[in-house]
PDB file of C-alpha atoms in Angstrom:
ATOM      1  CA  GLY A   1     121.091  15.251 205.013  1.00 58.00           C
ATOM      2  CA  SER A   2     120.814  14.563 201.318  1.00 76.00           C
ATOM      3  CA  ASN A   3     118.302  16.409 199.172  1.00 84.00           C
ATOM      4  CA  LEU A   4     117.734  13.347 197.006  1.00 85.00           C
ATOM      5  CA  LEU A   5     114.952  10.784 197.344  1.00 84.00           C
ATOM      6  CA  TRP A   6     116.194   7.528 195.869  1.00 84.00           C
ATOM      7  CA  TYR A   7     113.650   4.973 194.588  1.00 83.00           C
ATOM      8  CA  SER A   8     113.500   1.829 192.495  1.00 82.00           C
ATOM      9  CA  ASP A   9     110.827   0.046 190.589  1.00 75.00           C
ATOM     10  CA  GLY A  10     112.207  -3.190 191.982  1.00 78.00           C
ATOM     11  CA  GLY A  11     114.028  -4.055 188.722  1.00 81.00           C
ATOM     12  CA  GLY A  12     117.461  -3.140 189.997  1.00 83.00           C
ATOM     13  CA  ILE A  13     117.521   0.366 188.471  1.00 88.00           C
ATOM     14  CA  TRP A  14     117.781   3.273 190.934  1.00 90.00           C
ATOM     15  CA  ASN A  15     116.431   6.762 190.224  1.00 88.00           C
ATOM     16  CA  SER A  16     116.502   9.950 192.240  1.00 89.00           C
ATOM     17  CA  GLN A  17     114.085  12.808 192.766  1.00 87.00           C
ATOM     18  CA  ALA A  18     115.237  16.165 194.127  1.00 89.00           C
ATOM     19  CA  LEU A  19     113.592  17.195 197.414  1.00 87.00           C
ATOM     20  CA  PRO A  20     113.140  20.894 198.305  1.00 86.00           C
ATOM     21  CA  ALA A  21     115.864  20.651 201.018  1.00 82.00           C
ATOM     22  CA  GLY A  22     118.044  18.173 202.846  1.00 77.00           C
ATOM     23  CA  SER A  23     116.190  15.321 204.457  1.00 75.00           C
ATOM     24  CA  TYR A  24     116.768  12.809 207.232  1.00 67.00           C
ATOM     25  CA  ALA A  25     116.473   9.123 206.628  1.00 62.00           C
ATOM     26  CA  LEU A  26     113.043   9.189 208.133  1.00 76.00           C
ATOM     27  CA  GLY A  27     109.949   8.444 206.188  1.00 81.00           C
ATOM     28  CA  ASP A  28     107.139   6.004 205.861  1.00 87.00           C
ATOM     29  CA  TYR A  29     105.120   4.429 203.071  1.00 88.00           C
ATOM     30  CA  ASP A  30     101.515   3.378 203.556  1.00 88.00           C
ATOM     31  CA  PRO A  31     100.623   0.855 200.837  1.00 85.00           C
ATOM     32  CA  GLY A  32      96.916   1.012 201.720  1.00 85.00           C
ATOM     33  CA  THR A  33      96.751   4.686 200.618  1.00 88.00           C
ATOM     34  CA  ASN A  34      99.840   4.730 198.401  1.00 89.00           C
ATOM     35  CA  THR A  35     101.232   7.575 200.508  1.00 90.00           C
ATOM     36  CA  LEU A  36     104.938   8.324 200.965  1.00 90.00           C
ATOM     37  CA  VAL A  37     106.175  10.911 203.520  1.00 89.00           C
ATOM     38  CA  VAL A  38     109.778  12.110 204.028  1.00 86.00           C
ATOM     39  CA  SER A  39     110.961  14.546 206.661  1.00 81.00           C
ATOM     40  CA  GLN A  40     113.284  17.544 206.334  1.00 75.00           C
ATOM     41  CA  ALA A  41     116.520  17.861 208.272  1.00 68.00           C
ATOM     42  CA  GLY A  42     116.506  20.491 211.048  1.00 68.00           C
ATOM     43  CA  ALA A  43     112.903  21.619 210.712  1.00 70.00           C
ATOM     44  CA  GLU A  44     109.361  20.360 211.378  1.00 72.00           C
ATOM     45  CA  VAL A  45     108.760  20.066 207.665  1.00 79.00           C
ATOM     46  CA  ILE A  46     107.533  16.973 205.836  1.00 84.00           C
ATOM     47  CA  TRP A  47     107.016  16.220 202.189  1.00 88.00           C
ATOM     48  CA  LYS A  48     104.203  14.066 200.915  1.00 91.00           C
ATOM     49  CA  VAL A  49     105.424  12.521 197.646  1.00 91.00           C
ATOM     50  CA  ASP A  50     103.011  11.096 195.118  1.00 91.00           C
ATOM     51  CA  PRO A  51     104.689   7.746 194.121  1.00 89.00           C
ATOM     52  CA  ALA A  52     103.017   7.807 190.651  1.00 89.00           C
ATOM     53  CA  THR A  53     103.963  11.354 189.607  1.00 92.00           C
ATOM     54  CA  LEU A  54     106.691  12.286 192.144  1.00 91.00           C
ATOM     55  CA  ALA A  55     104.782  15.521 192.824  1.00 92.00           C
ATOM     56  CA  ILE A  56     105.670  16.952 196.260  1.00 92.00           C
ATOM     57  CA  ALA A  57     103.360  18.637 198.750  1.00 90.00           C
ATOM     58  CA  THR A  58     105.093  20.530 201.595  1.00 88.00           C
ATOM     59  CA  PHE A  59     103.760  20.546 205.081  1.00 84.00           C
ATOM     60  CA  ASN A  60     105.522  23.167 207.214  1.00 79.00           C
ATOM     61  CA  ASN A  61     104.680  24.475 210.713  1.00 65.00           C
ATOM     62  CA  GLY A  62     107.618  26.901 210.816  1.00 63.00           C
ATOM     63  CA  ALA A  63     109.550  25.299 213.713  1.00 61.00           C
ATOM     64  CA  SER A  64     113.242  24.500 213.416  1.00 57.00           C
ATOM     65  CA  PHE A  65     115.795  22.672 215.588  1.00 50.00           C
ATOM     66  CA  SER A  66     119.490  22.937 216.255  1.00 45.00           C
ATOM     67  CA  THR A  67     120.090  19.697 218.207  1.00 44.00           C
ATOM     68  CA  GLY A  68     121.809  16.611 216.920  1.00 46.00           C
ATOM     69  CA  GLU A  69     119.071  13.948 217.166  1.00 50.00           C
ATOM     70  CA  ILE A  70     116.254  15.611 215.318  1.00 55.00           C
ATOM     71  CA  ARG A  71     113.829  12.837 214.416  1.00 58.00           C
ATOM     72  CA  ARG A  72     113.048   9.829 216.528  1.00 68.00           C
ATOM     73  CA  PHE A  73     110.297   8.102 214.526  1.00 77.00           C
ATOM     74  CA  GLY A  74     107.731   8.830 211.895  1.00 81.00           C
ATOM     75  CA  GLU A  75     104.676   6.810 210.955  1.00 87.00           C
ATOM     76  CA  ILE A  76     101.568   7.209 208.760  1.00 91.00           C
ATOM     77  CA  LEU A  77      98.287   6.141 210.386  1.00 92.00           C
ATOM     78  CA  ALA A  78      94.702   6.962 209.351  1.00 90.00           C
ATOM     79  CA  GLY A  79      95.649   9.892 207.138  1.00 90.00           C
ATOM     80  CA  SER A  80      98.095  11.515 209.549  1.00 89.00           C
ATOM     81  CA  TRP A  81     101.885  11.544 209.950  1.00 85.00           C
ATOM     82  CA  TYR A  82     103.026  11.107 213.543  1.00 84.00           C
ATOM     83  CA  SER A  83     106.585  11.961 214.499  1.00 80.00           C
ATOM     84  CA  GLN A  84     108.661  12.508 217.608  1.00 74.00           C
ATOM     85  CA  TYR A  85     111.196  15.222 217.113  1.00 65.00           C
ATOM     86  CA  SER A  86     114.127  16.275 219.273  1.00 58.00           C
ATOM     87  CA  THR A  87     111.764  16.974 222.157  1.00 57.00           C
ATOM     88  CA  ILE A  88     109.604  14.319 223.758  1.00 59.00           C
ATOM     89  CA  ALA A  89     106.343  15.756 222.357  1.00 65.00           C
ATOM     90  CA  THR A  90     104.904  13.901 219.393  1.00 73.00           C
ATOM     91  CA  THR A  91     103.511  16.021 216.570  1.00 75.00           C
ATOM     92  CA  SER A  92     100.966  14.920 213.993  1.00 81.00           C
ATOM     93  CA  TYR A  93     100.248  16.304 210.552  1.00 83.00           C
ATOM     94  CA  ASP A  94      96.884  16.049 208.766  1.00 86.00           C
ATOM     95  CA  LEU A  95      98.080  14.708 205.399  1.00 89.00           C
ATOM     96  CA  SER A  96      95.051  16.110 203.639  1.00 88.00           C
ATOM     97  CA  SER A  97      95.834  19.734 204.518  1.00 82.00           C
ATOM     98  CA  PRO A  98      99.246  21.206 203.686  1.00 77.00           C
ATOM     99  CA  ALA A  99      97.981  24.688 204.512  1.00 69.00           C
ATOM    100  CA  ASN A 100      97.278  23.767 208.169  1.00 65.00           C
ATOM    101  CA  PRO A 101      99.436  20.743 208.864  1.00 62.00           C
ATOM    102  CA  ILE A 102      99.568  20.525 212.614  1.00 66.00           C
ATOM    103  CA  GLN A 103      96.718  18.332 213.767  1.00 60.00           C
ATOM    104  CA  ALA A 104      97.772  17.828 217.382  1.00 56.00           C
ATOM    105  CA  ALA A 105     100.649  17.618 219.753  1.00 55.00           C
ATOM    106  CA  THR A 106     100.567  14.997 222.448  1.00 58.00           C
ATOM    107  CA  ALA A 107     102.476  14.490 225.645  1.00 52.00           C
ATOM    108  CA  GLY A 108     104.282  11.731 223.786  1.00 49.00           C
ATOM    109  CA  TYR A 109     104.758   9.338 226.670  1.00 52.00           C
ATOM    110  CA  PRO A 110     102.994   7.736 229.608  1.00 50.00           C
ATOM    111  CA  ALA A 111     103.025  10.092 232.563  1.00 45.00           C
ATOM    112  CA  ALA A 112     105.189   7.742 234.664  1.00 44.00           C
ATOM    113  CA  LEU A 113     107.898   7.612 231.945  1.00 47.00           C
ATOM    114  CA  ASN A 114     110.063  10.056 230.085  1.00 48.00           C
ATOM    115  CA  PRO A 115     111.343   8.114 227.103  1.00 57.00           C
ATOM    116  CA  PHE A 116     112.455   8.816 223.605  1.00 62.00           C
ATOM    117  CA  TYR A 117     110.864   6.406 221.175  1.00 64.00           C
ATOM    118  CA  MET A 118     113.506   5.330 218.754  1.00 66.00           C
ATOM    119  CA  SER A 119     111.395   3.044 216.626  1.00 76.00           C
ATOM    120  CA  ALA A 120     107.767   2.617 215.770  1.00 82.00           C
ATOM    121  CA  ALA A 121     105.419   0.647 213.544  1.00 87.00           C
ATOM    122  CA  ALA A 122     101.819   1.445 212.623  1.00 89.00           C
ATOM    123  CA  ASP A 123      98.971  -1.087 212.843  1.00 91.00           C
ATOM    124  CA  ALA A 124      96.208   0.415 210.764  1.00 88.00           C
ATOM    125  CA  ALA A 125      93.659  -2.298 211.576  1.00 89.00           C
ATOM    126  CA  SER A 126      94.001  -1.643 215.319  1.00 91.00           C
ATOM    127  CA  GLY A 127      94.507   2.133 215.054  1.00 91.00           C
ATOM    128  CA  VAL A 128      97.705   2.072 217.115  1.00 91.00           C
ATOM    129  CA  ILE A 129     101.383   2.766 216.678  1.00 88.00           C
ATOM    130  CA  TYR A 130     103.755   0.417 218.435  1.00 86.00           C
ATOM    131  CA  VAL A 131     106.611   2.321 220.015  1.00 81.00           C
ATOM    132  CA  SER A 132     109.819   1.053 221.561  1.00 77.00           C
ATOM    133  CA  GLU A 133     111.622   3.114 224.174  1.00 69.00           C
ATOM    134  CA  ILE A 134     115.253   3.958 223.927  1.00 61.00           C
ATOM    135  CA  GLY A 135     117.427   1.502 225.855  1.00 53.00           C
ATOM    136  CA  SER A 136     118.585   3.556 228.835  1.00 50.00           C
ATOM    137  CA  SER A 137     117.651   4.194 232.447  1.00 47.00           C
ATOM    138  CA  PHE A 138     114.070   4.579 231.169  1.00 48.00           C
ATOM    139  CA  GLY A 139     114.043   0.846 230.334  1.00 54.00           C
ATOM    140  CA  SER A 140     113.295  -0.885 227.076  1.00 60.00           C
ATOM    141  CA  ASP A 141     109.550  -1.256 226.886  1.00 71.00           C
ATOM    142  CA  LEU A 142     107.118  -1.816 224.058  1.00 78.00           C
ATOM    143  CA  PHE A 143     103.869   0.136 224.060  1.00 81.00           C
ATOM    144  CA  ALA A 144     100.726   0.267 221.836  1.00 86.00           C
ATOM    145  CA  TRP A 145     100.000   3.982 221.527  1.00 85.00           C
ATOM    146  CA  ASN A 146      96.514   5.126 220.391  1.00 87.00           C
ATOM    147  CA  PRO A 147      97.203   8.625 219.073  1.00 84.00           C
ATOM    148  CA  ILE A 148      93.505   9.519 218.972  1.00 84.00           C
ATOM    149  CA  SER A 149      92.978   9.005 222.715  1.00 84.00           C
ATOM    150  CA  ASP A 150      96.730   9.534 223.529  1.00 79.00           C
ATOM    151  CA  THR A 151      96.731   6.401 225.626  1.00 81.00           C
ATOM    152  CA  TYR A 152      99.496   3.860 226.026  1.00 80.00           C
ATOM    153  CA  THR A 153      99.272   0.185 226.795  1.00 83.00           C
ATOM    154  CA  GLN A 154     102.505  -1.483 227.899  1.00 80.00           C
ATOM    155  CA  LEU A 155     102.826  -4.737 225.991  1.00 80.00           C
ATOM    156  CA  ALA A 156     106.147  -6.281 227.080  1.00 72.00           C
ATOM    157  CA  SER A 157     109.597  -5.564 228.123  1.00 68.00           C
ATOM    158  CA  ALA A 158     111.623  -5.453 224.938  1.00 61.00           C
ATOM    159  CA  PRO A 159     115.300  -6.238 224.367  1.00 60.00           C
ATOM    160  CA  GLN A 160     117.693  -3.368 224.934  1.00 58.00           C
ATOM    161  CA  THR A 161     117.227  -1.141 221.845  1.00 51.00           C
ATOM    162  CA  LEU A 162     120.432   0.887 222.305  1.00 53.00           C
ATOM    163  CA  TYR A 163     119.358   4.160 220.761  1.00 57.00           C
ATOM    164  CA  HIS A 164     118.801   3.063 217.173  1.00 60.00           C
ATOM    165  CA  SER A 165     116.477   0.260 216.188  1.00 66.00           C
ATOM    166  CA  VAL A 166     113.862  -0.814 213.698  1.00 70.00           C
ATOM    167  CA  LEU A 167     110.414  -2.008 214.692  1.00 75.00           C
ATOM    168  CA  ALA A 168     108.041  -3.691 212.219  1.00 75.00           C
ATOM    169  CA  PHE A 169     104.445  -4.789 212.502  1.00 77.00           C
ATOM    170  CA  VAL A 170     103.421  -8.071 210.867  1.00 74.00           C
ATOM    171  CA  PRO A 171      99.609  -8.469 210.474  1.00 76.00           C
ATOM    172  CA  GLY A 172      98.539 -11.754 212.021  1.00 72.00           C
ATOM    173  CA  GLY A 173     101.731 -12.115 214.081  1.00 64.00           C
ATOM    174  CA  GLY A 174     104.397 -14.708 213.550  1.00 54.00           C
ATOM    175  CA  PRO A 175     108.010 -14.523 212.561  1.00 51.00           C
ATOM    176  CA  VAL A 176     109.292 -12.454 209.680  1.00 48.00           C
ATOM    177  CA  GLY A 177     111.575 -14.125 207.233  1.00 40.00           C
TER     178      GLY A 177
END
C-alpha cells in the first residue's frame, strides 16, 4: 500500500502526509473525539494521527501477516480501535496507550457462525459496532456486536455483500442522501 495519507480541508486542495510505512485503505475517523486511525499493510500496526498537527503515534503488537486479505474492517468506539485481520479473531487497541496497545482479542463471531466481516459501522451512543458478514455460504447477515461483552445480536438478513462493501450508521435512522 501507499505510505501517504491524503487529506483535504474541504476546499478542493489535497495535501499528503508521509506515514511510517505502507498502509491499507483502512481507517476510521471519530468526530466526537477528533481521532483518526490508519492501519499498516502486512502487520498489526496502526497509526493514530492527530488531525490538527498531523503528529503520528504508532501502536504495534509485533504481529505480521503474509496473506492477501489482511484487513477486514476497522472502527473506533469508546477510545479503542477494533479490527478484524486476516484471521477471524478481532483485535482491539487501547488508543490511549501506544506502549501496550492490545486491549483484548475476541472470538470475533457468534459461535454458530464462522464469517469474515467485510464492513462495519460504529454506533457510539449504543456502544455497538454493526458488522455485515461476507456474502458466501455463511450467509449475509447484519449483527450488532457489543465488543465489551463480546455478544452479537442478529438484526436482519442483509443483501448479498459479495466480499467488499461499505456499511454506515445514521443516528436516528432513515435514508442517507
